[in-house]
Short mmCIF file of C-alpha atoms in Angstrom, two decimals:
data_model
loop_
_atom_site.label_atom_id
_atom_site.label_comp_id
_atom_site.label_asym_id
_atom_site.label_seq_id
_atom_site.Cartn_x
_atom_site.Cartn_y
_atom_site.Cartn_z
CA UNK A 1 -22.55 53.89 67.75
CA UNK A 2 -20.99 54.09 64.36
CA UNK A 3 -21.66 57.74 64.27
CA UNK A 4 -18.86 58.42 66.75
CA UNK A 5 -16.41 58.66 63.69
CA UNK A 6 -18.45 61.52 62.21
CA UNK A 7 -18.78 63.35 65.46
CA UNK A 8 -15.05 62.99 66.12
CA UNK A 9 -14.22 64.09 62.63
CA UNK A 10 -16.51 67.20 62.94
CA UNK A 11 -14.93 68.23 66.26
CA UNK A 12 -11.41 67.45 65.03
CA UNK A 13 -11.66 69.52 61.87
CA UNK A 14 -13.22 72.37 63.81
CA UNK A 15 -10.45 72.25 66.33
CA UNK A 16 -7.87 72.17 63.53
CA UNK A 17 -9.29 75.05 61.65
CA UNK A 18 -9.83 77.23 64.74
CA UNK A 19 -6.48 76.35 66.07
CA UNK A 20 -5.03 77.14 62.66
CA UNK A 21 -6.70 80.53 62.66
CA UNK A 22 -5.38 81.41 66.11
CA UNK A 23 -1.90 80.20 65.15
CA UNK A 24 -1.99 82.25 61.96
CA UNK A 25 -2.83 85.36 63.88
CA UNK A 26 -0.18 84.81 66.42
CA UNK A 27 2.55 83.90 63.96
CA UNK A 28 1.66 86.59 61.57
CA UNK A 29 1.86 89.10 64.41
CA UNK A 30 5.35 87.86 65.29
CA UNK A 31 6.49 88.09 61.67
CA UNK A 32 5.26 91.70 61.36
CA UNK A 33 6.79 92.70 64.71
CA UNK A 34 10.09 91.15 63.51
CA UNK A 35 9.99 92.95 60.25
CA UNK A 36 9.17 96.16 61.93
CA UNK A 37 11.96 95.73 64.40
CA UNK A 38 14.37 94.99 61.50
CA UNK A 39 13.30 98.11 59.60
CA UNK A 40 13.57 100.35 62.67
CA UNK A 41 17.01 98.87 63.44
CA UNK A 42 18.12 99.99 59.99
CA UNK A 43 17.01 103.44 60.82
CA UNK A 44 14.12 103.70 58.48
CA UNK A 45 11.33 105.89 59.64
CA UNK A 46 7.75 106.08 58.41
CA UNK A 47 7.88 109.79 58.26
CA UNK A 48 10.65 112.32 58.35
CA UNK A 49 14.18 111.99 57.22
CA UNK A 50 16.10 108.87 57.09
CA UNK A 51 19.01 108.48 59.42
CA UNK A 52 22.23 109.61 57.88
CA UNK A 53 23.00 109.04 54.25
CA UNK A 54 24.11 105.40 54.57
CA UNK A 55 22.95 102.97 52.01
CA UNK A 56 22.45 99.50 53.25
CA UNK B 1 -28.46 113.98 26.16
CA UNK B 2 -30.38 111.58 24.01
CA UNK B 3 -28.18 112.42 21.16
CA UNK B 4 -25.10 111.58 23.19
CA UNK B 5 -26.60 108.37 24.38
CA UNK B 6 -27.47 107.32 20.83
CA UNK B 7 -23.97 108.19 19.61
CA UNK B 8 -22.33 106.22 22.34
CA UNK B 9 -24.58 103.28 21.66
CA UNK B 10 -23.71 103.36 17.96
CA UNK B 11 -19.98 103.62 18.83
CA UNK B 12 -20.14 100.66 21.16
CA UNK B 13 -21.97 98.45 18.66
CA UNK B 14 -19.94 99.51 15.71
CA UNK B 15 -16.66 98.68 17.60
CA UNK B 16 -18.01 95.41 18.79
CA UNK B 17 -19.08 94.30 15.47
CA UNK B 18 -15.74 95.02 13.77
CA UNK B 19 -13.13 92.46 13.27
CA UNK B 20 -11.47 91.98 16.63
CA UNK B 21 -14.44 93.40 18.42
CA UNK B 22 -15.26 89.94 19.76
CA UNK B 23 -19.02 90.26 19.51
CA UNK B 24 -19.88 86.98 17.87
CA UNK B 25 -17.43 85.07 19.85
CA UNK B 26 -19.93 84.68 22.60
CA UNK B 27 -22.39 82.91 20.30
CA UNK B 28 -19.62 80.61 18.91
CA UNK B 29 -18.60 79.81 22.51
CA UNK B 30 -22.26 79.06 23.27
CA UNK B 31 -22.32 76.65 20.42
CA UNK B 32 -19.15 74.96 21.52
CA UNK B 33 -20.40 74.35 25.07
CA UNK B 34 -23.64 72.95 23.84
CA UNK B 35 -21.78 70.84 21.36
CA UNK B 36 -19.44 69.19 23.85
CA UNK B 37 -22.12 68.55 26.51
CA UNK B 38 -23.25 65.29 24.87
CA UNK B 39 -19.65 64.09 24.91
CA UNK B 40 -19.77 64.50 28.66
CA UNK B 41 -23.18 63.26 29.55
CA UNK B 42 -23.83 60.81 26.67
CA UNK B 43 -26.12 61.12 23.62
CA UNK B 44 -29.28 60.04 25.37
CA UNK B 45 -31.82 62.39 23.92
CA UNK B 46 -34.15 62.02 26.93
CA UNK B 47 -31.47 63.03 29.29
CA UNK B 48 -30.44 65.91 27.08
CA UNK B 49 -33.95 67.14 26.94
CA UNK B 50 -34.17 67.10 30.69
CA UNK B 51 -30.98 69.00 31.32
CA UNK B 52 -31.27 71.05 28.07
CA UNK B 53 -32.44 74.22 29.74
CA UNK B 54 -29.67 73.96 32.19
CA UNK B 55 -27.06 73.60 29.44
CA UNK B 56 -28.44 76.54 27.57
CA UNK B 57 -28.38 78.75 30.68
CA UNK B 58 -24.88 77.75 31.85
CA UNK B 59 -23.64 78.24 28.35
CA UNK B 60 -25.23 81.65 28.16
CA UNK B 61 -23.74 82.56 31.52
CA UNK B 62 -20.29 81.52 30.59
CA UNK B 63 -20.41 83.08 27.13
CA UNK B 64 -21.47 86.38 28.83
CA UNK B 65 -18.72 86.18 31.35
CA UNK B 66 -16.06 85.47 28.74
CA UNK B 67 -17.00 88.61 26.77
CA UNK B 68 -17.12 90.98 29.71
CA UNK B 69 -13.52 92.05 29.73
CA UNK B 70 -13.86 93.90 26.52
CA UNK B 71 -16.51 96.06 28.12
CA UNK B 72 -14.07 98.47 29.83
CA UNK B 73 -10.46 97.14 29.24
CA UNK B 74 -9.80 98.53 25.83
CA UNK B 75 -11.30 101.92 26.57
CA UNK B 76 -9.45 102.09 29.86
CA UNK B 77 -6.16 101.28 28.20
CA UNK B 78 -6.30 103.77 25.44
CA UNK B 79 -7.79 106.52 27.56
CA UNK B 80 -11.23 106.75 25.86
CA UNK B 81 -12.89 105.90 29.16
CA UNK B 82 -11.40 109.08 30.71
CA UNK B 83 -12.63 111.08 27.76
CA UNK B 84 -16.01 109.61 28.09
CA UNK B 85 -16.29 110.65 31.73
CA UNK B 86 -15.59 114.24 30.68
CA UNK B 87 -18.75 114.33 28.52
CA UNK B 88 -22.04 115.59 29.83
CA UNK B 89 -23.26 112.13 30.47
CA UNK B 90 -23.31 110.85 34.03
CA UNK B 91 -20.94 107.88 34.48
CA UNK B 92 -23.85 105.55 35.44
CA UNK B 93 -25.52 106.46 32.25
CA UNK B 94 -22.44 105.74 30.26
CA UNK B 95 -22.04 102.41 32.00
CA UNK B 96 -25.66 101.54 31.27
CA UNK B 97 -25.33 102.44 27.59
CA UNK B 98 -22.13 100.40 27.22
CA UNK B 99 -23.78 97.44 29.00
CA UNK B 100 -26.84 97.70 26.81
CA UNK B 101 -24.71 97.77 23.70
CA UNK B 102 -22.71 94.83 25.05
CA UNK B 103 -25.84 92.88 25.49
CA UNK B 104 -27.03 93.64 22.01
CA UNK B 105 -23.79 92.52 20.52
CA UNK B 106 -23.06 89.58 22.81
CA UNK B 107 -26.31 88.56 24.65
CA UNK B 108 -28.77 88.96 21.80
CA UNK B 109 -26.82 86.60 19.57
CA UNK B 110 -27.15 84.03 22.32
CA UNK B 111 -30.82 84.55 22.40
CA UNK B 112 -31.06 84.11 18.68
CA UNK B 113 -28.78 81.06 18.65
CA UNK B 114 -30.71 79.44 21.55
CA UNK B 115 -33.55 77.94 19.54
CA UNK B 116 -31.13 76.34 17.06
CA UNK B 117 -29.07 74.93 19.91
CA UNK B 118 -32.36 73.89 21.60
CA UNK B 119 -32.95 71.72 18.60
CA UNK B 120 -29.74 69.94 19.21
CA UNK B 121 -30.78 69.29 22.81
CA UNK B 122 -34.06 67.74 21.71
CA UNK B 123 -36.19 70.60 22.85
CA UNK B 124 -39.64 70.50 21.36
CA UNK B 125 -40.03 72.82 18.45
CA UNK B 126 -43.11 74.42 19.97
CA UNK B 127 -41.15 75.38 23.00
CA UNK B 128 -38.20 76.97 21.22
CA UNK B 129 -39.81 80.35 21.00
CA UNK B 130 -40.45 80.32 24.72
CA UNK B 131 -36.89 79.30 25.36
CA UNK B 132 -35.59 82.26 23.42
CA UNK B 133 -38.05 84.46 25.33
CA UNK B 134 -36.80 83.43 28.74
CA UNK B 135 -33.25 83.93 27.72
CA UNK B 136 -34.09 87.32 26.33
CA UNK B 137 -35.58 88.19 29.69
CA UNK B 138 -32.64 86.91 31.72
CA UNK B 139 -29.41 87.51 29.82
CA UNK B 140 -29.49 91.30 30.28
CA UNK B 141 -29.41 90.63 33.96
CA UNK B 142 -26.23 88.53 33.44
CA UNK B 143 -24.68 91.26 31.41
CA UNK B 144 -25.46 94.03 33.80
CA UNK B 145 -24.43 92.12 36.94
CA UNK B 146 -21.21 91.18 35.10
CA UNK B 147 -20.62 94.83 34.47
CA UNK B 148 -20.00 95.33 38.09
CA UNK B 149 -17.24 92.69 38.06
CA UNK B 150 -15.68 94.19 34.89
CA UNK B 151 -15.71 97.61 36.55
CA UNK B 152 -13.98 96.42 39.75
CA UNK B 153 -11.26 94.81 37.87
CA UNK B 154 -10.71 97.22 34.98
CA UNK B 155 -7.52 98.58 36.42
CA UNK B 156 -6.04 95.19 37.28
CA UNK B 157 -3.69 93.62 34.77
CA UNK B 158 -3.95 90.17 36.13
CA UNK B 159 -7.70 90.16 35.98
CA UNK B 160 -8.05 86.71 34.25
CA UNK B 161 -10.52 84.55 36.01
CA UNK B 162 -11.27 87.09 38.66
CA UNK B 163 -14.41 88.47 37.09
CA UNK B 164 -16.21 85.12 36.81
CA UNK B 165 -15.25 84.29 40.44
CA UNK B 166 -16.65 87.55 41.62
CA UNK B 167 -19.72 87.49 39.65
CA UNK B 168 -20.97 83.97 39.49
CA UNK B 169 -22.43 83.87 43.02
CA UNK B 170 -24.32 87.01 42.28
CA UNK B 171 -25.81 85.49 39.11
CA UNK B 172 -27.18 82.47 40.83
CA UNK B 173 -30.68 83.89 41.21
CA UNK B 174 -30.85 84.71 37.58
CA UNK B 175 -29.71 81.15 36.85
CA UNK B 176 -32.27 79.66 39.17
CA UNK B 177 -35.19 81.53 37.72
CA UNK B 178 -33.93 81.37 34.20
CA UNK B 179 -33.66 77.58 34.09
CA UNK B 180 -36.96 77.29 35.87
CA UNK B 181 -38.69 79.48 33.32
CA UNK B 182 -37.04 77.71 30.48
CA UNK B 183 -37.98 74.32 32.00
CA UNK B 184 -41.54 75.52 32.29
CA UNK B 185 -41.46 76.50 28.68
CA UNK B 186 -39.99 73.28 27.54
CA UNK B 187 -41.96 70.73 29.51
CA UNK B 188 -45.33 71.97 28.77
CA UNK B 189 -48.20 74.07 30.05
CA UNK B 190 -46.96 74.66 33.60
CA UNK B 191 -46.88 78.33 34.37
CA UNK B 192 -44.09 80.04 32.82
CA UNK B 193 -45.34 83.27 34.13
CA UNK B 194 -44.04 83.08 37.72
CA UNK B 195 -40.39 82.41 37.10
CA UNK B 196 -40.49 84.62 33.98
CA UNK B 197 -41.92 87.56 35.91
CA UNK B 198 -39.30 87.20 38.64
CA UNK B 199 -36.61 86.89 35.98
CA UNK B 200 -37.86 90.04 34.32
CA UNK B 201 -37.82 91.69 37.71
CA UNK B 202 -34.24 90.70 38.38
CA UNK B 203 -33.32 92.13 34.98
CA UNK B 204 -34.96 95.39 35.63
CA UNK B 205 -33.39 95.62 39.04
CA UNK B 206 -29.92 94.97 37.68
CA UNK B 207 -30.42 97.39 34.77
CA UNK B 208 -31.07 100.10 37.26
CA UNK B 209 -28.72 99.27 40.15
CA UNK B 210 -25.75 97.67 38.37
CA UNK B 211 -24.63 100.73 36.48
CA UNK B 212 -24.61 102.77 39.67
CA UNK B 213 -22.43 100.25 41.47
CA UNK B 214 -20.25 99.88 38.42
CA UNK B 215 -19.82 103.58 37.95
CA UNK B 216 -18.69 103.81 41.54
CA UNK B 217 -16.24 101.09 41.01
CA UNK B 218 -14.94 102.75 37.76
CA UNK B 219 -14.35 106.09 39.59
CA UNK B 220 -12.02 104.27 41.84
CA UNK B 221 -9.89 103.29 38.97
CA UNK B 222 -9.52 106.96 37.98
CA UNK B 223 -8.08 108.02 41.31
CA UNK C 1 -16.09 105.50 67.75
CA UNK C 2 -13.93 108.31 66.78
CA UNK C 3 -11.23 107.48 69.36
CA UNK C 4 -10.67 104.13 67.55
CA UNK C 5 -10.16 106.01 64.33
CA UNK C 6 -6.56 106.62 65.13
CA UNK C 7 -4.58 103.42 64.38
CA UNK C 8 -2.04 104.15 67.06
CA UNK C 9 -4.75 104.46 69.65
CA UNK C 10 -6.42 101.32 68.33
CA UNK C 11 -3.11 99.41 68.77
CA UNK C 12 -2.80 100.68 72.39
CA UNK C 13 -6.40 99.90 73.20
CA UNK C 14 -6.40 96.53 71.58
CA UNK C 15 -3.28 95.42 73.25
CA UNK C 16 -4.87 95.77 76.69
CA UNK C 17 -8.22 94.29 75.59
CA UNK C 18 -6.82 91.33 73.61
CA UNK C 19 -5.75 89.07 76.44
CA UNK C 20 -9.09 89.39 78.07
CA UNK C 21 -10.73 88.47 74.91
CA UNK C 22 -8.56 85.35 74.43
CA UNK C 23 -9.30 84.33 78.01
CA UNK C 24 -13.04 84.94 77.83
CA UNK C 25 -13.20 82.94 74.50
CA UNK C 26 -11.28 80.04 76.00
CA UNK C 27 -13.37 79.99 79.13
CA UNK C 28 -16.77 80.17 77.46
CA UNK C 29 -15.66 77.60 74.93
CA UNK C 30 -14.76 75.21 77.78
CA UNK C 31 -18.06 75.81 79.41
CA UNK C 32 -19.94 75.27 76.18
CA UNK C 33 -18.13 72.04 75.40
CA UNK C 34 -18.98 70.66 78.83
CA UNK C 35 -22.55 71.67 78.49
CA UNK C 36 -22.70 70.17 75.04
CA UNK C 37 -21.36 66.78 75.99
CA UNK C 38 -23.59 66.65 79.08
CA UNK C 39 -26.69 67.57 77.15
CA UNK C 40 -29.12 64.66 76.49
CA UNK C 41 -28.97 62.93 73.21
CA UNK C 42 -31.60 63.82 70.69
CA UNK C 43 -34.37 61.29 70.42
CA UNK C 44 -34.12 61.30 66.67
CA UNK C 45 -30.46 61.80 65.98
CA UNK C 46 -28.76 60.33 68.97
CA UNK C 47 -25.27 61.44 69.72
CA UNK C 48 -24.85 62.97 66.29
CA UNK C 49 -26.67 66.05 67.55
CA UNK C 50 -23.35 66.98 69.09
CA UNK C 51 -22.28 68.15 65.64
CA UNK C 52 -25.07 70.69 65.87
CA UNK C 53 -23.27 72.47 68.70
CA UNK C 54 -20.42 73.41 66.29
CA UNK C 55 -22.33 73.45 62.99
CA UNK C 56 -24.92 75.97 63.91
CA UNK C 57 -22.56 78.37 65.68
CA UNK C 58 -20.18 78.22 62.67
CA UNK C 59 -23.00 79.06 60.34
CA UNK C 60 -24.11 81.97 62.56
CA UNK C 61 -20.54 83.28 62.67
CA UNK C 62 -20.21 82.94 58.95
CA UNK C 63 -23.05 85.29 58.49
CA UNK C 64 -22.18 87.57 61.31
CA UNK C 65 -18.69 87.95 59.84
CA UNK C 66 -20.16 89.05 56.52
CA UNK C 67 -22.28 91.58 58.37
CA UNK C 68 -19.06 92.91 59.97
CA UNK C 69 -17.50 93.18 56.50
CA UNK C 70 -20.59 94.88 55.11
CA UNK C 71 -20.64 97.39 57.99
CA UNK C 72 -16.92 98.01 57.55
CA UNK C 73 -17.45 98.54 53.88
CA UNK C 74 -20.06 101.26 54.64
CA UNK C 75 -17.44 102.79 56.91
CA UNK C 76 -14.88 102.71 54.17
CA UNK C 77 -17.16 104.11 51.42
CA UNK C 78 -19.22 106.63 53.37
CA UNK C 79 -16.99 107.91 56.16
CA UNK C 80 -13.60 106.95 54.84
CA UNK C 81 -12.91 105.59 58.29
CA UNK C 82 -9.24 104.66 58.31
CA UNK C 83 -9.72 101.40 60.17
CA UNK C 84 -12.74 100.22 58.31
CA UNK C 85 -10.90 98.48 55.52
CA UNK C 86 -8.44 97.04 57.94
CA UNK C 87 -11.41 95.52 59.67
CA UNK C 88 -12.93 94.20 56.55
CA UNK C 89 -9.59 92.81 55.28
CA UNK C 90 -8.89 91.04 58.60
CA UNK C 91 -12.42 89.61 58.82
CA UNK C 92 -12.58 87.98 55.37
CA UNK C 93 -10.33 84.96 55.97
CA UNK C 94 -11.91 84.45 59.38
CA UNK C 95 -15.37 84.39 57.83
CA UNK C 96 -14.22 82.09 55.04
CA UNK C 97 -13.00 79.68 57.70
CA UNK C 98 -16.23 79.68 59.62
CA UNK C 99 -18.16 79.22 56.47
CA UNK C 100 -15.84 76.35 55.49
CA UNK C 101 -16.54 74.76 58.91
CA UNK C 102 -20.24 75.18 58.57
CA UNK C 103 -20.08 73.41 55.27
CA UNK C 104 -17.83 70.54 56.42
CA UNK C 105 -19.58 69.96 59.76
CA UNK C 106 -22.96 70.11 57.89
CA UNK C 107 -21.58 67.52 55.52
CA UNK C 108 -20.41 65.30 58.40
CA UNK C 109 -23.85 65.67 60.00
CA UNK C 110 -25.63 64.89 56.85
CA UNK C 111 -23.83 61.70 55.98
CA UNK C 112 -24.99 59.63 59.10
CA UNK C 113 -28.28 61.37 59.15
CA UNK C 114 -29.47 61.15 55.50
CA UNK C 115 -26.87 59.01 53.87
CA UNK C 116 -25.19 61.54 51.61
CA UNK C 117 -22.20 63.75 52.08
CA UNK C 118 -23.70 66.66 50.42
CA UNK C 119 -27.37 67.83 50.30
CA UNK C 120 -28.43 70.62 48.09
CA UNK C 121 -30.89 71.99 50.56
CA UNK C 122 -31.57 75.67 50.69
CA UNK C 123 -29.47 76.35 53.69
CA UNK C 124 -26.32 74.49 52.79
CA UNK C 125 -26.43 75.78 49.24
CA UNK C 126 -26.82 79.38 50.44
CA UNK C 127 -23.81 78.79 52.76
CA UNK C 128 -21.80 77.43 49.83
CA UNK C 129 -22.53 80.61 47.82
CA UNK C 130 -21.58 82.66 50.76
CA UNK C 131 -18.18 80.77 50.85
CA UNK C 132 -17.73 81.60 47.21
CA UNK C 133 -18.44 85.28 47.91
CA UNK C 134 -15.85 85.34 50.67
CA UNK C 135 -13.33 83.80 48.35
CA UNK C 136 -14.13 86.42 45.82
CA UNK C 137 -13.51 89.24 48.36
CA UNK C 138 -10.15 87.73 49.24
CA UNK C 139 -9.26 87.22 45.58
CA UNK C 140 -10.00 90.75 44.71
CA UNK C 141 -7.92 92.01 47.57
CA UNK C 142 -4.97 90.01 46.60
CA UNK C 143 -5.21 91.17 43.02
CA UNK C 144 -4.20 94.67 44.02
CA UNK C 145 -0.59 95.51 44.57
CA UNK C 146 -1.34 98.16 47.10
CA UNK C 147 -3.84 96.94 49.75
CA UNK C 148 -4.93 100.53 50.47
CA UNK C 149 -6.01 100.91 46.83
CA UNK C 150 -8.09 97.76 47.08
CA UNK C 151 -10.19 99.04 49.97
CA UNK C 152 -12.87 100.71 48.19
CA UNK C 153 -13.42 98.28 45.24
CA UNK C 154 -13.66 95.47 47.73
CA UNK C 155 -16.06 97.59 49.83
CA UNK C 156 -18.28 97.98 46.75
CA UNK C 157 -18.09 94.27 46.07
CA UNK C 158 -18.93 93.38 49.63
CA UNK C 159 -21.98 95.71 49.71
CA UNK C 160 -23.22 94.37 46.31
CA UNK C 161 -22.94 90.90 47.72
CA UNK C 162 -24.58 91.97 50.85
CA UNK C 163 -27.54 93.37 48.93
CA UNK C 164 -27.62 90.19 46.99
CA UNK C 165 -27.80 87.85 49.96
CA UNK C 166 -31.56 88.23 50.55
CA UNK C 167 -32.11 87.76 46.82
CA UNK C 168 -29.99 84.62 46.80
CA UNK C 169 -31.67 83.33 49.85
CA UNK C 170 -35.08 83.83 48.32
CA UNK C 171 -34.00 82.19 45.09
CA UNK C 172 -32.33 79.29 46.68
CA UNK C 173 -35.35 78.71 48.91
CA UNK C 174 -37.64 78.84 45.97
CA UNK C 175 -35.34 76.49 44.00
CA UNK C 176 -35.25 74.16 46.90
CA UNK C 177 -39.03 73.79 47.12
CA UNK C 178 -39.10 73.22 43.50
CA UNK C 179 -36.79 70.25 43.89
CA UNK C 180 -38.25 69.15 47.19
CA UNK C 181 -36.73 65.93 48.20
CA UNK C 182 -38.87 63.38 49.98
CA UNK C 183 -38.20 64.46 53.54
CA UNK C 184 -37.70 68.03 54.77
CA UNK C 185 -34.34 68.58 56.31
CA UNK C 186 -34.43 70.71 59.46
CA UNK C 187 -31.25 70.92 61.36
CA UNK C 188 -32.92 72.63 64.22
CA UNK C 189 -36.55 71.67 64.55
CA UNK C 190 -39.18 74.29 65.11
CA UNK C 191 -38.71 73.88 68.86
CA UNK C 192 -35.38 73.07 70.47
CA UNK C 193 -35.52 71.48 73.87
CA UNK C 194 -34.14 73.95 76.42
CA UNK C 195 -31.57 71.34 77.52
CA UNK C 196 -30.12 71.72 74.01
CA UNK C 197 -30.68 75.41 73.61
CA UNK C 198 -28.40 76.36 76.49
CA UNK C 199 -25.30 74.55 75.19
CA UNK C 200 -26.00 75.86 71.72
CA UNK C 201 -26.22 79.49 72.93
CA UNK C 202 -23.10 79.15 74.98
CA UNK C 203 -21.18 77.74 72.09
CA UNK C 204 -22.46 80.54 69.94
CA UNK C 205 -21.16 83.07 72.42
CA UNK C 206 -17.88 81.24 72.65
CA UNK C 207 -17.45 81.27 68.84
CA UNK C 208 -18.41 84.98 68.86
CA UNK C 209 -15.72 85.82 71.47
CA UNK C 210 -13.24 83.73 69.58
CA UNK C 211 -14.01 85.65 66.42
CA UNK C 212 -13.63 88.91 68.19
CA UNK C 213 -10.30 87.90 69.58
CA UNK C 214 -8.97 86.67 66.28
CA UNK C 215 -10.41 89.66 64.47
CA UNK C 216 -8.77 92.21 66.74
CA UNK C 217 -5.50 90.36 66.57
CA UNK C 218 -5.73 90.14 62.85
CA UNK C 219 -6.51 93.93 62.62
CA UNK C 220 -3.36 94.64 64.62
CA UNK C 221 -1.31 92.41 62.27
CA UNK C 222 -2.81 94.21 59.25
CA UNK C 223 -1.92 97.69 60.64
CA UNK C 224 1.60 96.37 61.31
CA UNK C 225 1.81 94.88 57.92
CA UNK C 226 0.89 98.16 56.24
CA UNK C 227 3.44 100.00 58.36
CA UNK C 228 6.05 97.52 57.31
CA UNK C 229 5.10 97.94 53.68
CA UNK C 230 5.16 101.71 53.85
CA UNK C 231 8.56 101.66 55.45
CA UNK C 232 9.88 99.25 52.85
CA UNK C 233 8.48 101.39 50.05
CA UNK C 234 10.08 104.46 51.60
CA UNK C 235 13.33 102.63 52.05
CA UNK C 236 13.32 101.42 48.51
CA UNK C 237 12.66 104.83 47.12
CA UNK C 238 15.29 106.74 49.13
CA UNK C 239 18.23 104.42 49.18
CA UNK C 240 19.89 105.88 46.17
CA UNK C 241 23.63 105.17 45.97
CA UNK C 242 25.61 108.38 46.09
CA UNK C 243 27.47 108.87 42.98
#
């Protein structure tokens, strides 16, 4: 059936978009965790005093 | 309170009609759109007659959207908006009056220009009055719905195309019934009343509800 | 509900729930796909009915996602729930994606069925407008420098849009009957054979679970992102070189 192409395309694009969403959520999570880790390493706190008087 | 409303209305219309007020720009833009359409679709008068109502409505919609940023922007920037909120008038009423004045200075010229532009689009002279009537019934809805978008973006500096993007989907019902009513008016005795009534209903609904939503949005800009 | 109000508690709770959500989504999706491919071909549409098993759930999710955003918006405006706008912000791109999928799969279904890539029927057109409304929400969010400040304007826009949805649906339906094409397009006929209903339902559940998993994960990311931003702002404002 010539319609196979359309079916395949529909499933393919669905897979790509959904996989892309999942990937975005996972990668974004890693990026935020990394940024958070970096900031904590530099001694920056969300509340309260900063550590020491050192400028970075 | 009536006195305050009248004064606000007069202030709005006076400011809009002054040089730099931008009131008549909407009508000129309307004319421009109608004028360039034949370059895009060809000068075939039959075709133009068929899509004439659509051109008129899309032109009216775009012209309304273009002019919306002057509704709150200038007042917000120079602080008059803050002063207005300190008067006795509820913010929703202030928004409604500003929107009404905006329609009178921007929408009403479109309604007046429409019959002339309709002639350019080969609309039958007998139907021109009805065309103006349908636009008069529907353009207030466009203005009032647009007010919500203007209120949401008043504090943003990079507003730009944001207001049309936000507002256009919400104006689709007005567009649908407006074109339908205008079509009915143009192509003959088919009942104009149904779409026209619904159009009027949409206008009334937006006149009542939009100022409330817009006032809520404006208050956020004051925080 | 109140115990979720604390972002820290939400982070802890979601961390334990999330793996199960992913697993459930993957599992049900697998079952659904098997059921779909084993279901009989439609007597009218042949194998192309397979597209229905992803098009219809996508459309349902597109609408459900907006309902989530609308509910979150009420939470933001009425109760100032701290996680409400995080929920809405996280849901918007997901909803936009499902809406996009509904449109594209609808288009790919329409071409072999009715010969055109795009059909201006009431349903597809309404979905197109929904897509534009999602884009509008995302655009408004990104226009604000501080995401927390964007929460309430976007909530207002979302609710205005939500109220508008029945009006839009009514208008587009009315418009569609006005311009009625020769045949009536019905993606799912008045009665769906049970052999097709089950795979459809399972796929719908699978998509819903997938949405929940992605949504919760995205909410976690958004909370982290705001923490990062707050810390950077604080760092920038306190790192003053000693004279």
